[in-house]
Amino acid sequence: MRVPANVLVALWTSTLMAPSFAEPLQRLVDDAAQSVLQRFADKGLKPENLAISLINLSDPQRQSSAHYRGEAPIYPASVVKLFYLACAQRQLQDGILKDSPELQRGLRDMIVESSNDATGYVLDCITDTVSGPELSPDELKMWGEKRNAVNRFFSGLGHTNLNVNQKTWNEGPYGRERQFLGPNYENRNKLTTDATAQLLAKIALSQCVSPERSLQMMELLKRDLTSNNDSQSTDFSGIALKEIPGAKLWSKAGWTSTARHDAAYIETPDGKRFVLVVFTTGVANEKDIIPFVVRAVVKGLSEN
């Protein structure tokens, strides 16, 4: 990957926080966090198992954000695919990455179907790497430098406490991919809800790439709340939003045996627009936790 380190740094590192409007939003997030922790305590949900970030975009002149453990680095499950999507679009716009029908198919399947095979293909494209047998220490170092370009890109844009240089997988990595993870998987992907919310807000506001490319990303993230076949619409934030006629959802969700996450941009019929990112760990089978937080946030925003 050959991304200039200073690309859009000033734009991407600009804050979304408006201090005079942040306090009510922080109370809302704190209340939502305490409510969900109390409600699901008997299911094993503890403070260290939860992270929430909220950015209110309802009024572009009065944006504010708040979080609960929003800076805690957490294994991101499939949410990391949102970062690969943004990086690919940035490279396409800058002429670093060559477009093709196959790349577009990979981007679509990575986001719409949450395909791990497509994710591996996209990550290879944006880092100019390929999987394969184990490498010698020197070869692995050079290979890792290329793969780490994704981290350098997002770190240069002001995102901290993240690692987004690994492929997603089901059965496990092999060869150099396994080497790169480290003996104890210490180099696994990690994200914060804050960094994820900031990126999704930039996409929704067309601030990370051109409006045309932002629209392309939003089209991939759009979720059909009338569908019962898409788990991204039925198993995460969509559970709560299906209860609100006219609500709209754009999201990238994911889960593993130990994690259940959703990064969502939401519009409600009363004009509310916001980004809500919820990460949970250790309670992956509890599908009601994320919808509970969504309901609390929608209710709180509607009352303010």
XYZ file of N, CA, C and O in Angstrom, residues 25-200:
704
model
N -25.768 14.966 26.040
C -25.544 13.725 25.318
C -24.756 12.744 26.175
O -25.022 11.542 26.152
N -23.788 13.246 26.945
C -23.021 12.364 27.815
C -23.909 11.764 28.899
O -23.779 10.580 29.235
N -24.822 12.562 29.430
C -25.763 12.014 30.419
C -26.615 10.916 29.802
O -26.900 9.897 30.436
N -27.029 11.127 28.553
C -27.840 10.130 27.866
C -27.069 8.818 27.735
O -27.602 7.737 28.016
N -25.810 8.904 27.304
C -24.997 7.700 27.135
C -24.729 7.036 28.478
O -24.806 5.812 28.605
N -24.416 7.831 29.487
C -24.182 7.263 30.820
C -25.420 6.534 31.329
O -25.324 5.429 31.886
N -26.581 7.146 31.150
C -27.823 6.517 31.598
C -28.102 5.231 30.830
O -28.525 4.222 31.406
N -27.868 5.268 29.509
C -28.087 4.079 28.695
C -27.153 2.951 29.122
O -27.564 1.785 29.220
N -25.889 3.292 29.391
C -24.918 2.283 29.808
C -25.306 1.659 31.141
O -25.276 0.428 31.300
N -25.675 2.506 32.088
C -26.057 1.975 33.394
C -27.321 1.134 33.316
O -27.450 0.104 33.993
N -28.256 1.550 32.481
C -29.505 0.797 32.337
C -29.261 -0.572 31.730
O -29.801 -1.587 32.191
N -28.442 -0.628 30.688
C -28.210 -1.913 30.038
C -27.366 -2.822 30.930
O -27.572 -4.049 30.957
N -26.429 -2.256 31.674
C -25.636 -3.069 32.594
C -26.511 -3.673 33.684
O -26.334 -4.844 34.063
N -27.439 -2.892 34.179
C -28.347 -3.398 35.215
C -29.293 -4.455 34.641
O -29.516 -5.504 35.259
N -29.821 -4.171 33.455
C -30.794 -5.080 32.846
C -30.187 -6.443 32.530
O -30.852 -7.489 32.672
N -28.943 -6.469 32.092
C -28.340 -7.724 31.651
C -27.240 -8.227 32.592
O -26.427 -9.058 32.193
N -27.245 -7.744 33.820
C -26.244 -8.202 34.788
C -26.352 -9.705 35.014
O -25.333 -10.397 35.155
N -27.574 -10.217 35.037
C -27.749 -11.650 35.271
C -27.306 -12.494 34.083
O -27.163 -13.713 34.196
N -27.058 -11.850 32.941
C -26.558 -12.555 31.762
C -25.031 -12.481 31.661
O -24.445 -12.984 30.701
N -24.419 -11.837 32.649
C -22.968 -11.755 32.672
C -22.383 -10.481 32.103
O -21.167 -10.372 31.953
N -23.237 -9.499 31.783
C -22.732 -8.241 31.243
C -22.132 -7.394 32.365
O -22.821 -7.020 33.315
N -20.846 -7.074 32.236
C -20.130 -6.267 33.203
C -19.613 -5.003 32.522
O -19.555 -4.939 31.287
N -19.241 -3.978 33.290
C -18.753 -2.731 32.670
C -17.640 -2.955 31.661
O -17.614 -2.302 30.612
N -16.725 -3.876 31.947
C -15.613 -4.102 31.027
C -16.038 -4.849 29.758
O -15.239 -5.008 28.831
N -17.288 -5.309 29.697
C -17.801 -6.000 28.515
C -18.555 -5.071 27.564
O -19.116 -5.545 26.565
N -18.548 -3.767 27.853
C -19.390 -2.854 27.096
C -18.626 -1.591 26.707
O -17.834 -1.067 27.495
N -18.853 -1.126 25.498
C -18.339 0.178 25.059
C -19.365 0.790 24.120
O -19.949 0.094 23.285
N -19.595 2.098 24.274
C -20.604 2.804 23.483
C -20.044 4.153 23.050
O -19.437 4.867 23.853
N -20.258 4.511 21.795
C -19.946 5.866 21.313
C -21.138 6.380 20.527
O -21.718 5.653 19.713
N -21.480 7.645 20.762
C -22.632 8.272 20.114
C -22.223 9.629 19.573
O -21.591 10.428 20.274
N -22.552 9.894 18.311
C -22.340 11.204 17.703
C -23.680 11.692 17.170
O -24.289 11.037 16.316
N -24.137 12.815 17.674
C -25.407 13.384 17.247
C -25.171 14.287 16.036
O -24.472 15.292 16.134
N -25.755 13.928 14.897
C -25.585 14.677 13.655
C -26.882 15.375 13.239
O -26.982 15.834 12.098
N -27.827 15.473 14.137
C -29.138 16.028 13.787
C -29.049 17.463 13.309
O -29.777 17.882 12.404
N -28.160 18.233 13.928
C -27.950 19.618 13.535
C -26.480 19.794 13.194
O -25.628 19.764 14.077
N -26.143 19.941 11.907
C -24.732 20.036 11.510
C -23.974 21.149 12.220
O -22.758 21.085 12.363
N -24.682 22.187 12.684
C -24.026 23.293 13.364
C -23.841 23.035 14.855
O -23.165 23.815 15.532
N -24.444 21.959 15.358
C -24.393 21.695 16.799
C -24.084 20.225 17.060
O -24.733 19.573 17.875
N -23.106 19.703 16.362
C -22.741 18.308 16.545
C -22.113 18.098 17.919
O -21.382 18.945 18.414
N -22.405 16.966 18.503
C -21.804 16.633 19.788
C -21.607 15.130 19.865
O -22.245 14.364 19.137
N -20.734 14.704 20.743
C -20.460 13.274 20.891
C -20.276 12.929 22.355
O -20.005 13.790 23.200
N -20.453 11.662 22.652
C -20.308 11.174 24.020
C -19.981 9.689 23.945
O -20.251 9.024 22.934
N -19.404 9.164 25.020
C -19.084 7.749 24.998
C -19.058 7.144 26.388
O -18.980 7.854 27.400
N -19.141 5.824 26.407
C -18.911 5.025 27.605
C -17.806 4.037 27.244
O -18.001 3.186 26.391
N -16.640 4.209 27.816
C -15.464 3.387 27.517
C -15.159 3.409 26.017
O -14.736 2.414 25.432
N -15.360 4.551 25.400
C -15.181 4.663 23.964
C -13.749 4.567 23.496
O -13.506 4.380 22.295
N -12.780 4.685 24.396
C -11.375 4.609 24.015
C -10.763 3.250 24.332
O -9.560 3.058 24.155
N -11.567 2.302 24.763
C -11.049 0.976 25.102
C -10.836 0.148 23.839
O -11.756 -0.026 23.040
N -9.610 -0.350 23.621
C -9.356 -1.185 22.438
C -9.981 -2.560 22.599
O -9.735 -3.256 23.586
N -10.783 -2.961 21.634
C -11.569 -4.195 21.718
C -11.475 -4.938 20.390
O -11.414 -4.327 19.324
N -11.484 -6.275 20.436
C -11.505 -7.052 19.202
C -12.743 -6.666 18.404
O -13.867 -6.755 18.917
N -12.600 -6.246 17.133
C -13.707 -5.589 16.428
C -14.644 -6.481 15.646
O -15.611 -5.990 15.068
N -14.380 -7.812 15.611
C -15.192 -8.691 14.764
C -15.261 -8.105 13.355
O -14.283 -7.558 12.851
N -16.421 -8.162 12.709
C -16.525 -7.735 11.310
C -16.573 -6.221 11.129
O -16.540 -5.746 9.987
N -16.662 -5.463 12.212
C -16.705 -4.007 12.082
C -15.444 -3.473 11.418
O -15.464 -2.419 10.775
N -14.339 -4.219 11.526
C -13.083 -3.789 10.908
C -13.238 -3.616 9.396
O -12.510 -2.843 8.761
N -14.207 -4.297 8.802
C -14.407 -4.217 7.354
C -14.794 -2.806 6.912
O -14.543 -2.420 5.766
N -15.385 -2.039 7.808
C -15.696 -0.649 7.510
C -14.421 0.146 7.247
O -14.384 1.018 6.369
N -13.360 -0.168 7.964
C -12.089 0.527 7.790
C -11.442 0.138 6.462
O -10.857 0.988 5.781
N -11.538 -1.118 6.088
C -10.983 -1.533 4.795
C -11.748 -0.897 3.644
O -11.151 -0.542 2.622
N -13.051 -0.748 3.809
C -13.866 -0.092 2.782
C -13.421 1.352 2.580
O -13.215 1.804 1.445
N -13.260 2.087 3.678
C -12.865 3.497 3.587
C -11.466 3.637 3.002
O -11.203 4.533 2.195
N -10.568 2.757 3.399
C -9.203 2.822 2.888
C -9.180 2.537 1.388
O -8.480 3.216 0.632
N -9.945 1.559 0.952
C -9.997 1.236 -0.469
C -10.544 2.406 -1.275
O -9.998 2.753 -2.345
N -11.593 3.042 -0.797
C -12.167 4.174 -1.513
C -11.191 5.347 -1.557
O -11.125 6.076 -2.554
N -10.438 5.549 -0.493
C -9.434 6.607 -0.490
C -8.363 6.334 -1.553
O -7.943 7.226 -2.293
N -7.906 5.077 -1.619
C -6.888 4.714 -2.602
C -7.425 4.817 -4.027
O -6.710 5.243 -4.935
N -8.674 4.419 -4.238
C -9.276 4.540 -5.563
C -9.347 6.003 -5.988
O -9.040 6.355 -7.125
N -9.739 6.859 -5.058
C -9.845 8.278 -5.367
C -8.481 8.882 -5.686
O -8.359 9.732 -6.583
N -7.449 8.432 -4.991
C -6.105 8.973 -5.195
C -5.362 8.319 -6.350
O -4.226 8.691 -6.648
N -5.986 7.322 -6.993
C -5.335 6.652 -8.106
C -4.276 5.659 -7.693
O -3.480 5.209 -8.516
N -4.226 5.314 -6.411
C -3.243 4.358 -5.907
C -3.693 2.935 -6.196
O -2.883 2.056 -6.502
N -4.988 2.711 -6.117
C -5.573 1.392 -6.340
C -6.350 1.418 -7.653
O -7.126 2.352 -7.907
N -6.143 0.410 -8.482
C -6.828 0.324 -9.765
C -8.190 -0.309 -9.591
O -8.330 -1.371 -8.982
N -9.220 0.337 -10.121
C -10.578 -0.186 -10.008
C -10.784 -1.330 -10.990
O -10.116 -1.423 -12.020
N -11.714 -2.205 -10.652
C -12.070 -3.321 -11.526
C -13.400 -3.886 -11.068
O -13.803 -3.696 -9.913
N -14.111 -4.587 -11.943
C -15.355 -5.246 -11.522
C -15.132 -6.215 -10.367
O -15.985 -6.338 -9.482
N -13.972 -6.885 -10.360
C -13.692 -7.837 -9.293
C -13.502 -7.133 -7.955
O -13.979 -7.613 -6.912
N -12.830 -5.991 -7.964
C -12.673 -5.227 -6.725
C -14.023 -4.742 -6.231
O -14.318 -4.818 -5.025
N -14.861 -4.250 -7.123
C -16.184 -3.788 -6.719
C -17.011 -4.937 -6.156
O -17.759 -4.761 -5.187
N -16.870 -6.124 -6.748
C -17.566 -7.299 -6.203
C -17.057 -7.624 -4.799
O -17.835 -7.954 -3.893
N -15.739 -7.508 -4.621
C -15.168 -7.778 -3.315
C -15.645 -6.796 -2.264
O -15.979 -7.181 -1.137
N -15.692 -5.504 -2.616
C -16.163 -4.490 -1.667
C -17.619 -4.744 -1.293
O -18.000 -4.635 -0.120
N -18.427 -5.071 -2.294
C -19.836 -5.335 -2.016
C -19.999 -6.543 -1.094
O -20.715 -6.480 -0.089
N -19.359 -7.645 -1.439
C -19.536 -8.860 -0.644
C -18.955 -8.707 0.753
O -19.456 -9.304 1.712
N -17.884 -7.909 0.892
C -17.295 -7.668 2.205
C -18.280 -6.968 3.132
O -18.378 -7.307 4.324
N -19.031 -5.996 2.601
C -19.927 -5.202 3.436
C -21.344 -5.763 3.467
O -21.933 -5.953 4.537
N -21.899 -6.049 2.301
C -23.291 -6.489 2.240
C -23.452 -7.900 2.791
O -24.363 -8.172 3.581
N -22.563 -8.811 2.388
C -22.645 -10.202 2.827
C -21.734 -10.502 4.010
O -21.786 -11.602 4.550
N -20.886 -9.558 4.377
C -19.894 -9.735 5.440
C -18.986 -10.930 5.161
O -18.597 -11.668 6.076
N -18.631 -11.105 3.898
C -17.812 -12.243 3.482
C -16.364 -12.081 3.933
O -15.719 -11.068 3.661
N -15.838 -13.101 4.605
C -14.441 -13.084 5.006
C -13.514 -13.312 3.814
O -12.393 -12.783 3.778
N -13.950 -14.111 2.853
C -13.132 -14.304 1.652
C -12.958 -12.984 0.910
O -11.853 -12.649 0.452
N -14.046 -12.234 0.772
C -13.965 -10.930 0.105
C -13.084 -9.976 0.891
O -12.316 -9.195 0.318
N -13.176 -10.047 2.218
C -12.351 -9.177 3.055
C -10.870 -9.447 2.840
O -10.054 -8.520 2.727
N -10.502 -10.713 2.766
C -9.112 -11.059 2.518
C -8.630 -10.525 1.180
O -7.510 -10.020 1.074
N -9.485 -10.613 0.175
C -9.123 -10.102 -1.151
C -8.922 -8.590 -1.107
O -7.932 -8.070 -1.642
N -9.838 -7.875 -0.461
C -9.726 -6.414 -0.391
C -8.482 -6.010 0.379
O -7.753 -5.099 -0.033
N -8.206 -6.666 1.500
C -7.029 -6.307 2.293
C -5.745 -6.568 1.506
O -4.796 -5.778 1.577
N -5.713 -7.651 0.732
C -4.556 -7.889 -0.128
C -4.397 -6.763 -1.144
O -3.276 -6.307 -1.413
N -5.519 -6.295 -1.696
C -5.459 -5.240 -2.705
C -4.913 -3.937 -2.136
O -4.068 -3.276 -2.748
N -5.389 -3.542 -0.964
C -5.005 -2.235 -0.435
C -3.648 -2.242 0.253
O -3.101 -1.184 0.564
N -3.085 -3.445 0.480
C -1.761 -3.519 1.109
C -0.716 -4.148 0.194
O 0.452 -4.239 0.579
N -1.132 -4.585 -0.997
C -0.210 -5.217 -1.942
C 0.490 -6.409 -1.297
O 1.714 -6.580 -1.383
N -0.302 -7.230 -0.598
C 0.220 -8.444 0.039
C -0.595 -9.636 -0.432
O -1.705 -9.483 -0.937
N -0.053 -10.836 -0.215
C -0.788 -12.067 -0.488
C -0.520 -13.044 0.642
O 0.548 -13.031 1.268
N -1.498 -13.907 0.903
C -1.303 -14.969 1.884
C -0.442 -16.062 1.271
O -0.208 -16.090 0.062
N 0.022 -16.981 2.117
C 0.845 -18.070 1.613
C 1.597 -18.754 2.738
O 1.302 -18.531 3.924
N 2.564 -19.578 2.390
C 3.325 -20.312 3.411
C 4.072 -19.363 4.348
O 4.215 -18.170 4.083
N 4.593 -19.942 5.421
C 5.371 -19.161 6.372
C 6.584 -18.542 5.696
O 7.103 -19.056 4.703
N 7.019 -17.425 6.265
C 8.144 -16.673 5.723
C 9.311 -16.691 6.703
O 9.125 -16.920 7.911
N 10.480 -16.414 6.201
C 11.626 -16.238 7.088
C 11.425 -14.965 7.898
O 10.612 -14.107 7.524
N 12.137 -14.805 9.013
C 11.965 -13.582 9.824
C 12.131 -12.298 9.023
O 11.345 -11.357 9.186
N 13.127 -12.245 8.173
C 13.347 -11.029 7.383
C 12.224 -10.812 6.377
O 11.759 -9.686 6.179
N 11.783 -11.893 5.741
C 10.691 -11.785 4.773
C 9.396 -11.387 5.459
O 8.625 -10.571 4.936
N 9.150 -11.962 6.647
C 7.936 -11.632 7.379
C 7.944 -10.172 7.806
O 6.899 -9.494 7.790
N 9.103 -9.661 8.168
C 9.205 -8.254 8.553
C 8.835 -7.342 7.391
O 8.081 -6.373 7.564
N 9.343 -7.652 6.211
C 9.025 -6.829 5.034
C 7.555 -6.950 4.662
O 6.898 -5.961 4.344
N 7.024 -8.169 4.741
C 5.606 -8.402 4.453
C 4.736 -7.654 5.462
O 3.734 -7.027 5.102
N 5.136 -7.704 6.738
C 4.382 -7.022 7.777
C 4.394 -5.512 7.628
O 3.409 -4.838 7.951
N 5.508 -4.976 7.141
C 5.577 -3.533 6.903
C 4.544 -3.104 5.874
O 3.898 -2.065 6.011
N 4.366 -3.908 4.854
C 3.367 -3.589 3.839
C 1.965 -3.694 4.424
O 1.116 -2.824 4.206
N 1.699 -4.746 5.185
C 0.367 -4.926 5.778
C 0.070 -3.832 6.810
O -1.075 -3.402 6.959
N 1.108 -3.382 7.502
C 0.916 -2.351 8.525
C 0.622 -0.973 7.940
O 0.334 -0.030 8.689
N 0.675 -0.846 6.631
C 0.363 0.442 6.019
C -1.055 0.892 6.341
O -1.334 2.088 6.413
N -1.965 -0.061 6.560
C -3.337 0.312 6.934
C -3.333 1.007 8.288
O -3.996 2.028 8.488
N -2.569 0.476 9.233
C -2.455 1.117 10.540
C -1.852 2.509 10.419
O -2.312 3.460 11.062
N -0.806 2.631 9.623
C -0.152 3.926 9.473
C -1.116 4.945 8.859
O -1.111 6.120 9.236
N -1.925 4.495 7.928
C -2.896 5.380 7.291
C -3.876 5.937 8.313
O -4.054 7.154 8.441
N -4.507 5.066 9.096
C -5.508 5.525 10.046
C -4.876 6.237 11.245
O -5.470 7.178 11.789
N -3.688 5.836 11.644
C -3.000 6.567 12.715
C -2.678 7.981 12.259
O -2.786 8.943 13.029
N -2.303 8.134 10.993
C -2.028 9.460 10.453
C -3.261 10.334 10.390
O -3.151 11.564 10.337
N -4.419 9.697 10.424
C -5.679 10.448 10.401
C -6.210 10.702 11.806
O -7.333 11.165 11.967
N -5.406 10.386 12.818
C -5.764 10.718 14.186
C -6.407 9.618 14.988
O -6.771 9.831 16.145
N -6.577 8.426 14.412
C -7.185 7.322 15.151
C -6.127 6.608 15.977
O -5.050 6.273 15.475
N -6.433 6.355 17.242
C -5.497 5.697 18.148
C -6.110 4.413 18.698
O -7.300 4.155 18.542
N -5.266 3.614 19.342
C -5.694 2.359 19.966
C -6.366 1.421 18.975
O -7.381 0.789 19.285
N -5.797 1.339 17.780
C -6.371 0.419 16.800
C -5.295 -0.452 16.161
O -4.121 -0.118 16.144
N -5.730 -1.590 15.664
C -4.909 -2.446 14.818
C -5.843 -3.035 13.778
O -6.799 -3.731 14.113
N -5.599 -2.718 12.512
C -6.502 -3.151 11.446
C -5.696 -3.762 10.298
O -5.939 -3.481 9.133
N -4.750 -4.634 10.643
C -3.875 -5.199 9.624
C -4.059 -6.703 9.441
O -3.244 -7.349 8.791
N -5.132 -7.271 10.009
C -5.342 -8.713 9.946
C -6.592 -9.058 9.139
O -7.583 -8.339 9.153
N -6.544 -10.204 8.473
C -7.721 -10.702 7.780
C -8.715 -11.294 8.776
O -8.328 -11.793 9.837
N -9.979 -11.210 8.441
C -11.006 -11.884 9.249
C -11.072 -13.347 8.806
O -10.796 -13.677 7.660
N -11.452 -14.230 9.733
C -11.454 -15.655 9.412
C -12.418 -16.394 10.330
O -12.873 -15.882 11.361
N -12.746 -17.618 9.931
C -13.614 -18.485 10.725
C -12.816 -19.592 11.407
O -12.722 -19.635 12.627
N -12.215 -20.466 10.614
C -11.497 -21.607 11.180
C -10.133 -21.237 11.742
O -9.593 -21.940 12.578
N -9.553 -20.155 11.260
C -8.246 -19.758 11.759
C -7.300 -19.413 10.630
O -7.467 -19.870 9.504
N -6.269 -18.614 10.920
C -5.278 -18.236 9.899
C -4.216 -19.315 9.739
O -3.980 -20.118 10.642
N -3.560 -19.280 8.586
C -2.515 -20.250 8.299
C -1.306 -19.547 7.689
O -1.409 -18.445 7.165
N -0.175 -20.210 7.752
C 1.021 -19.693 7.118
C 1.463 -18.356 7.683
O 1.496 -18.139 8.900
N 1.793 -17.445 6.773
C 2.300 -16.138 7.204
C 1.252 -15.331 7.959
O 1.603 -14.508 8.803
N -0.031 -15.578 7.658
C -1.080 -14.881 8.401
C -1.046 -15.289 9.869
O -1.219 -14.452 10.766
N -0.807 -16.574 10.128
C -0.702 -17.049 11.517
C 0.566 -16.517 12.163
O 0.539 -16.113 13.339
N 1.661 -16.490 11.440
C 2.906 -15.921 11.963
C 2.691 -14.479 12.405
O 3.159 -14.051 13.466
N 1.996 -13.735 11.555
C 1.822 -12.304 11.763
C 0.958 -12.011 12.985
O 1.095 -10.958 13.610
N 0.093 -12.950 13.351
C -0.746 -12.763 14.542
C 0.059 -12.819 15.838
O -0.341 -12.251 16.844
N 1.181 -13.510 15.803
C 1.986 -13.680 17.005
C 1.644 -14.974 17.708
O 0.554 -15.533 17.529
N 2.552 -15.488 18.539
C 2.360 -16.791 19.203
C 1.067 -16.876 20.007
O 0.435 -17.932 20.063
N 0.679 -15.787 20.642
C -0.525 -15.777 21.481
C -1.633 -14.897 20.909
O -2.473 -14.384 21.646
N -1.618 -14.724 19.601
C -2.611 -13.877 18.924
C -2.569 -12.439 19.430
O -3.555 -11.722 19.406
N -1.391 -12.029 19.894
C -1.281 -10.702 20.496
C -1.442 -9.574 19.480
O -1.672 -8.420 19.864
N -1.325 -9.893 18.205
C -1.446 -8.859 17.178
C -2.813 -8.878 16.487
O -2.941 -8.417 15.355
N -3.811 -9.394 17.153
C -5.157 -9.425 16.573
C -5.649 -8.001 16.290
O -5.190 -7.033 16.887
N -6.612 -7.907 15.389
C -7.238 -6.610 15.151
C -7.853 -6.077 16.441
O -8.332 -6.845 17.282
N -7.865 -4.761 16.582
C -8.554 -4.129 17.701
C -9.027 -2.747 17.246
O -8.399 -2.091 16.408
N -10.136 -2.328 17.790
C -10.705 -1.015 17.491
C -11.311 -0.430 18.751
O -11.582 -1.135 19.723
N -11.543 0.868 18.721
C -12.326 1.529 19.759
C -13.658 1.942 19.159
O -13.770 2.162 17.945
N -14.666 2.067 19.997
C -15.949 2.555 19.480
C -15.838 4.011 19.060
O -16.521 4.443 18.118
N -14.973 4.781 19.713
C -14.781 6.184 19.320
C -14.247 6.295 17.894
O -14.779 7.045 17.069
N -13.166 5.572 17.591
C -12.581 5.628 16.253
C -13.579 5.161 15.202
O -13.690 5.736 14.113
N -14.333 4.124 15.534
C -15.317 3.586 14.593
C -16.435 4.585 14.342
O -16.846 4.802 13.190
N -16.929 5.218 15.410
C -18.002 6.203 15.256
C -17.532 7.408 14.450
O -18.268 7.933 13.603
N -16.307 7.845 14.700
C -15.775 8.996 13.963
C -15.657 8.690 12.478
O -15.989 9.517 11.625
N -15.190 7.469 12.143
C -15.065 7.099 10.745
C -16.433 7.029 10.074
O -16.627 7.552 8.969
N -17.398 6.394 10.727
C -18.729 6.270 10.136
C -19.387 7.629 9.960
O -20.079 7.877 8.963
